[in-house]
CSV table of C-alpha atoms in Angstrom, one decimal:
chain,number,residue,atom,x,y,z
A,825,UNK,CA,0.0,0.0,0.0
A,826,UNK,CA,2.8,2.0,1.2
A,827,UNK,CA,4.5,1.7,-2.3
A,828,UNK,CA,1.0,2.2,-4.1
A,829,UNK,CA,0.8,5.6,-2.5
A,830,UNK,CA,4.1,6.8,-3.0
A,831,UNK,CA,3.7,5.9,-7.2
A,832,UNK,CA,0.5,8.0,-6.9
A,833,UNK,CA,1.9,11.0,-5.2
A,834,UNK,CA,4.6,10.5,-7.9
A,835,UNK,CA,2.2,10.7,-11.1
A,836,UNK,CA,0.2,13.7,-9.6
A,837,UNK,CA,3.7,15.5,-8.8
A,838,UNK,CA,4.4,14.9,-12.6
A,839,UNK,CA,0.8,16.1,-13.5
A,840,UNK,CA,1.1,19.4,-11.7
A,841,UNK,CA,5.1,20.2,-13.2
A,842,UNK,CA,3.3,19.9,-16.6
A,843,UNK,CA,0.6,21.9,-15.9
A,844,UNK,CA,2.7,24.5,-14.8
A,845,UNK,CA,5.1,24.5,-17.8
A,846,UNK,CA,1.8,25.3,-19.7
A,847,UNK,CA,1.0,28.7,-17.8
A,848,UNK,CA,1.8,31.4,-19.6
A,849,UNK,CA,4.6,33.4,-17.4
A,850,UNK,CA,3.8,35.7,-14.8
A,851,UNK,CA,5.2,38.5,-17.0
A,852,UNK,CA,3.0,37.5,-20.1
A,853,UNK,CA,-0.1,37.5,-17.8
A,854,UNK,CA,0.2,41.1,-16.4
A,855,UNK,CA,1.0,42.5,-20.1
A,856,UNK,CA,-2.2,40.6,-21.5
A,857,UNK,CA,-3.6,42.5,-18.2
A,858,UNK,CA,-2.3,45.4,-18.4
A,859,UNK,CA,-2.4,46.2,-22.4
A,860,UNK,CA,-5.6,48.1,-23.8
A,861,UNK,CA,-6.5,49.4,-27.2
A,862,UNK,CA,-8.1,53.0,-27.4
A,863,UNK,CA,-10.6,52.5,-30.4
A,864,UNK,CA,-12.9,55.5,-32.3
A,865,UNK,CA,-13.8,57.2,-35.4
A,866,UNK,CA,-13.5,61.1,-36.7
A,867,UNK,CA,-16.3,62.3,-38.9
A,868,UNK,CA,-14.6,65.3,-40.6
A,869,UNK,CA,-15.9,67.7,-43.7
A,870,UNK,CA,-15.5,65.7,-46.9
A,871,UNK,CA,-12.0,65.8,-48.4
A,872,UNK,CA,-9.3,63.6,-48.0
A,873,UNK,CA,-5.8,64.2,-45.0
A,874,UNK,CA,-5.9,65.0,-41.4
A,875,UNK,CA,-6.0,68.4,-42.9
A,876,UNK,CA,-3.9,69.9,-39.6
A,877,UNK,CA,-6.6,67.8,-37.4
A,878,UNK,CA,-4.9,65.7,-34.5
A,879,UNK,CA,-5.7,63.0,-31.9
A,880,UNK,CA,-3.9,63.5,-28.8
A,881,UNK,CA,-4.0,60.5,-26.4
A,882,UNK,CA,-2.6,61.2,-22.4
A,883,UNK,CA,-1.8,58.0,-20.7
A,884,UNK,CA,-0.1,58.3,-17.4
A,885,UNK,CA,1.8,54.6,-15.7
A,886,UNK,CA,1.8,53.6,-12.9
A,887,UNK,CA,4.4,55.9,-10.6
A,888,UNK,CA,5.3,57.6,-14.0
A,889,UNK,CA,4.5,61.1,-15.5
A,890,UNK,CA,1.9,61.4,-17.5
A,891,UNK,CA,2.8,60.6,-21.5
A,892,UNK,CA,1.0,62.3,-24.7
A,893,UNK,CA,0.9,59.9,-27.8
A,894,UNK,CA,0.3,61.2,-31.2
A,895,UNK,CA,-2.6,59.0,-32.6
A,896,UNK,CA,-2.5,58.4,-36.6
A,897,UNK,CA,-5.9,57.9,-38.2
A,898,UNK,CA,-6.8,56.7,-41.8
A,899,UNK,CA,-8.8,58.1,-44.8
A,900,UNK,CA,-12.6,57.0,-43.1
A,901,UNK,CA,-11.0,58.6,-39.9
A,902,UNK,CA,-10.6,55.3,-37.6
A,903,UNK,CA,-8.2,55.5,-34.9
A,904,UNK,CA,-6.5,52.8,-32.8
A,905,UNK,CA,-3.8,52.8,-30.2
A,906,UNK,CA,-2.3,50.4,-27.8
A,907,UNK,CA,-1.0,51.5,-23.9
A,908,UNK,CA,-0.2,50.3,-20.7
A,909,UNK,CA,-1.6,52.1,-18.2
A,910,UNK,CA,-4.4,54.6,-17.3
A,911,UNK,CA,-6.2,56.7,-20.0
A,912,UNK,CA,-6.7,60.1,-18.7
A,913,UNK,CA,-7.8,61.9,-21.4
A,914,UNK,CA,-8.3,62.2,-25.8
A,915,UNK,CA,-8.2,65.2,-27.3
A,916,UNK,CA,-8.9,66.5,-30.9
A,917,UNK,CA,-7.4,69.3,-31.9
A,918,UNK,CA,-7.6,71.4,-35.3
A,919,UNK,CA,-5.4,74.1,-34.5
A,920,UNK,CA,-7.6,75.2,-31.1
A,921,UNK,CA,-9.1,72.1,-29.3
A,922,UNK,CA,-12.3,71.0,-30.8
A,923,UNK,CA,-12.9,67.8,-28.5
A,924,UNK,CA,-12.2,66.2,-25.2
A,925,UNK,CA,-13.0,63.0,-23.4
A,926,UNK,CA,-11.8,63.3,-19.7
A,927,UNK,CA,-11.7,60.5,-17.3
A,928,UNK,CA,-15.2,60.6,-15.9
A,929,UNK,CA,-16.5,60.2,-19.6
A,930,UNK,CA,-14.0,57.4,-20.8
A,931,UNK,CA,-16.0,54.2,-21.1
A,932,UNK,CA,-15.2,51.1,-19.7
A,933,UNK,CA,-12.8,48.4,-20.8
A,934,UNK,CA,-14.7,45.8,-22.9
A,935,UNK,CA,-13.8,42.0,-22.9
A,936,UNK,CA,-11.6,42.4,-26.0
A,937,UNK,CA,-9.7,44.6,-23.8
A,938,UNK,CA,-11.0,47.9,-25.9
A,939,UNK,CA,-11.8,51.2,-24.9
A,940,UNK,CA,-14.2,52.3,-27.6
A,941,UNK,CA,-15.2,56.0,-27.9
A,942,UNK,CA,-17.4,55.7,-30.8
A,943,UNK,CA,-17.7,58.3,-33.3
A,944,UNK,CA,-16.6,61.6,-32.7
A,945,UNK,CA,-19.0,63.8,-34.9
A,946,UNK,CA,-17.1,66.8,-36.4
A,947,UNK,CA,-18.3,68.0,-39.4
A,948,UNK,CA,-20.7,71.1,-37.9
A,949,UNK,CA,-17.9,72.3,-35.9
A,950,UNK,CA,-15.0,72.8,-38.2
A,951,UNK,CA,-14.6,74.5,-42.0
A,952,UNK,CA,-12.3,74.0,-44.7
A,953,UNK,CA,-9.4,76.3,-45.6
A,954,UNK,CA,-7.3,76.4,-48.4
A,955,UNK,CA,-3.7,78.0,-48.2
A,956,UNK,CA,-0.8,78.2,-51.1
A,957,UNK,CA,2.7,77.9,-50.3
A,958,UNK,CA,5.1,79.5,-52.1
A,959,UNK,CA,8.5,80.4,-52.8
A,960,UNK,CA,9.1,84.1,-52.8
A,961,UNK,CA,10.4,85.8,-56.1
A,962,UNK,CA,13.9,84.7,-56.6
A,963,UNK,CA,13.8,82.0,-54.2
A,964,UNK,CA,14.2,78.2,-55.3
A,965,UNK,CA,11.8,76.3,-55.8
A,966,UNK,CA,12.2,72.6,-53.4
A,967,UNK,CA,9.9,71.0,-50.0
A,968,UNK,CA,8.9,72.9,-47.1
A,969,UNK,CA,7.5,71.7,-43.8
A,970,UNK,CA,4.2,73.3,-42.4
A,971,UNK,CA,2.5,73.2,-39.0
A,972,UNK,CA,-0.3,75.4,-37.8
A,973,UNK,CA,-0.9,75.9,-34.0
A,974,UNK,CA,-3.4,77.7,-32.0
A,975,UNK,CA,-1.5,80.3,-29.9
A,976,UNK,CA,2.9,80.6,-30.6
A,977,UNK,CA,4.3,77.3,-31.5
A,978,UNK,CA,6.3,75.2,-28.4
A,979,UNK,CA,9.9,76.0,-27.6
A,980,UNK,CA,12.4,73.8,-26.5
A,981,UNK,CA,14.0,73.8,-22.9
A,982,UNK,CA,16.9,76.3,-24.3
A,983,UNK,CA,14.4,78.5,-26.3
A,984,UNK,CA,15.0,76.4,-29.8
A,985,UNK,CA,12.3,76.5,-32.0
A,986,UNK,CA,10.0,73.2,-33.0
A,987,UNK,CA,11.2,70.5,-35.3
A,988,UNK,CA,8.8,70.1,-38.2
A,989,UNK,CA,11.0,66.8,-39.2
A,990,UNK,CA,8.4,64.3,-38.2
A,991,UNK,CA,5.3,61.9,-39.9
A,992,UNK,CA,3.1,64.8,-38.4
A,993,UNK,CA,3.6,67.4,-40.8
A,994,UNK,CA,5.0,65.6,-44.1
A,995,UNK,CA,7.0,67.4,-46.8
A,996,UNK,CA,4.9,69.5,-49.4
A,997,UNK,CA,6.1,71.3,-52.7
A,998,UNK,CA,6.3,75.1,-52.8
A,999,UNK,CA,3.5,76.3,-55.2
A,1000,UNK,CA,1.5,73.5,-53.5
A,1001,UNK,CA,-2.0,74.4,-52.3
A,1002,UNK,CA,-2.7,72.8,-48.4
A,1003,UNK,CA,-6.1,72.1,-47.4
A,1004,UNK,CA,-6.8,73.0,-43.3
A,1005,UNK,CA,-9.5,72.5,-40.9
A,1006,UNK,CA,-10.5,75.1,-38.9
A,1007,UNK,CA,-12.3,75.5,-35.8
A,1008,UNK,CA,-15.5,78.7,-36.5
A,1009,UNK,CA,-14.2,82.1,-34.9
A,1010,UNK,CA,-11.1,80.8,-34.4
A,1011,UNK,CA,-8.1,83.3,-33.1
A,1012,UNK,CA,-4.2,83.3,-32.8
A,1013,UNK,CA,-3.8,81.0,-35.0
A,1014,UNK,CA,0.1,80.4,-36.4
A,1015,UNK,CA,2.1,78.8,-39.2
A,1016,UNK,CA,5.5,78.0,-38.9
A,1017,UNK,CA,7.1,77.1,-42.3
A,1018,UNK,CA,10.5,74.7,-41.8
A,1019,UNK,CA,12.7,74.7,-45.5
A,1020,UNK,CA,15.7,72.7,-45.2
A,1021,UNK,CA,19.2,73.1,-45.9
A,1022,UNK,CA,20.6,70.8,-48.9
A,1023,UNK,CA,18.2,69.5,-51.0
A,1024,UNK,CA,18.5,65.2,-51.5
A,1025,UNK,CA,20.3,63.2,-50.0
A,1026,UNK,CA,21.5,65.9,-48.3
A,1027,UNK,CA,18.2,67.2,-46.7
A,1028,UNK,CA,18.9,68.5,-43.6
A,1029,UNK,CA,15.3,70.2,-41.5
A,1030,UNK,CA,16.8,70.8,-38.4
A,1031,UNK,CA,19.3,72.8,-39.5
A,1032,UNK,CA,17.2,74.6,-42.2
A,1033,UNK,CA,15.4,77.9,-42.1
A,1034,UNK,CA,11.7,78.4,-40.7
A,1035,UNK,CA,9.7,81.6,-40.7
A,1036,UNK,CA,6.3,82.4,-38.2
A,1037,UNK,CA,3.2,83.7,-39.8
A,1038,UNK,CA,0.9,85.0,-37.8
A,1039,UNK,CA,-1.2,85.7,-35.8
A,1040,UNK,CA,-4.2,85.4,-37.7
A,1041,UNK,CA,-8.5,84.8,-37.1
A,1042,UNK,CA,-10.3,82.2,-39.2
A,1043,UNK,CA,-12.4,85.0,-41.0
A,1044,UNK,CA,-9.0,86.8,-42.0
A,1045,UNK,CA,-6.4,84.1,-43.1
A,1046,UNK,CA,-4.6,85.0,-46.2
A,1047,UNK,CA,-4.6,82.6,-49.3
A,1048,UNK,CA,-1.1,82.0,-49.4
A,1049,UNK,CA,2.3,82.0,-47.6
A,1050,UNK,CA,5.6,83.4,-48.7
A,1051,UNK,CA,8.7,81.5,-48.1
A,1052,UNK,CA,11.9,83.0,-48.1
């Protein structure tokens, strides 16, 4: 009996070390756990681009500062993006703020582990604008770098001006006409124009030239740019 026992304490020791090398490890667990996917839609005017609108997602980690991601969206305006953490808040912007979910008004997690904020309707509460770019007389022709921004553009720590040199504001051809959404009644609104030094291979933006236009209201904007 005595032997009987011991093989059967045996096979269930066996059992249970197999089981275990199944689980998925602790660290896999709290990821799957800890992982959630911000889902939603932008209904914008008809045309085609962002068109200078953006999708600002702050997350902040546990014991960390809070982060801002930069959320891409495609041409029927859906949105996705994966954190870890807690969503505190998702902004639209179009130069001013157009749009804001805060904490209280995030919905739950569903069992996909999704966050879906539905459709964000837009189309009442923004207008088209169309601006030329151009290269002043004399001036070569080549790609330029344009951002708009409610209020003066951000600074660096040292008082250096923004980078343009990113996916968020994509190299356009002077004589190139930009479409823009626009916020009604909007004020102080800027442009900061980035041309680069060397042109090819050589393309170097943070070294290049930029010029500040502004500031400008929606029902005044001028139909093009000059760039020196």
């Amino acid at each position: 009996m005595k032997s009987l026992a011991t093989t059967v304490f045996a096979v269930l020791l066996v059992f249970v070390a197999a089981c275990a090398c199944r689980r998925e490890p602790a660290s896999d667990q709290h990821t799957a756990m800890s992982e959630r996917t911000l889902v939603g839609q932008l209904l914008l005017p008809i045309g085609s681009g962002s068109r200078g609108v953006e999708v600002l997602v702050k997350v902040t980690a546990s014991g960390g500062e809070p982060r801002v991601a930069w959320v891409l969206f495609d041409e029927q305006g859906r949105f996705a993006h994966t954190f870890r953490g807690n969503l505190t808040s998702v902004q639209v912007t179009a130069a001013a703020e157009v749009h804001r979910i805060d904490t209280e008004d995030i919905p739950e997690v569903d069992q996909a582990g999704q966050i879906d904020v539905g459709v964000i309707d837009l189309r009442n509460r923004l207008t088209e604008y169309r601006l030329m770019v151009r290269a002043a007389d004399g001036k070569p022709p080549g790609d330029v770098r344009v951002g708009m921004w409610f209020g003066l553009p951000p600074v660096g720590p040292r008082g250096e001006p923004v980078s343009l040199g990113s996916r968020q504001f994509p190299p356009v051809a002077l004589g190139s006409e930009l479409d823009w959404l626009l916020p009604h009644e909007a004020h102080s609104i800027y442009f900061l124009v980035e041309r680069p030094s060397g042109t090819g291979r050589g393309t170097e933006w943070r070294s290049g030239h930029q010029r500040l236009f502004g500031p400008f209201i929606s029902a005044e904007l001028p139909a093009e740019l000059i760039m020196d």
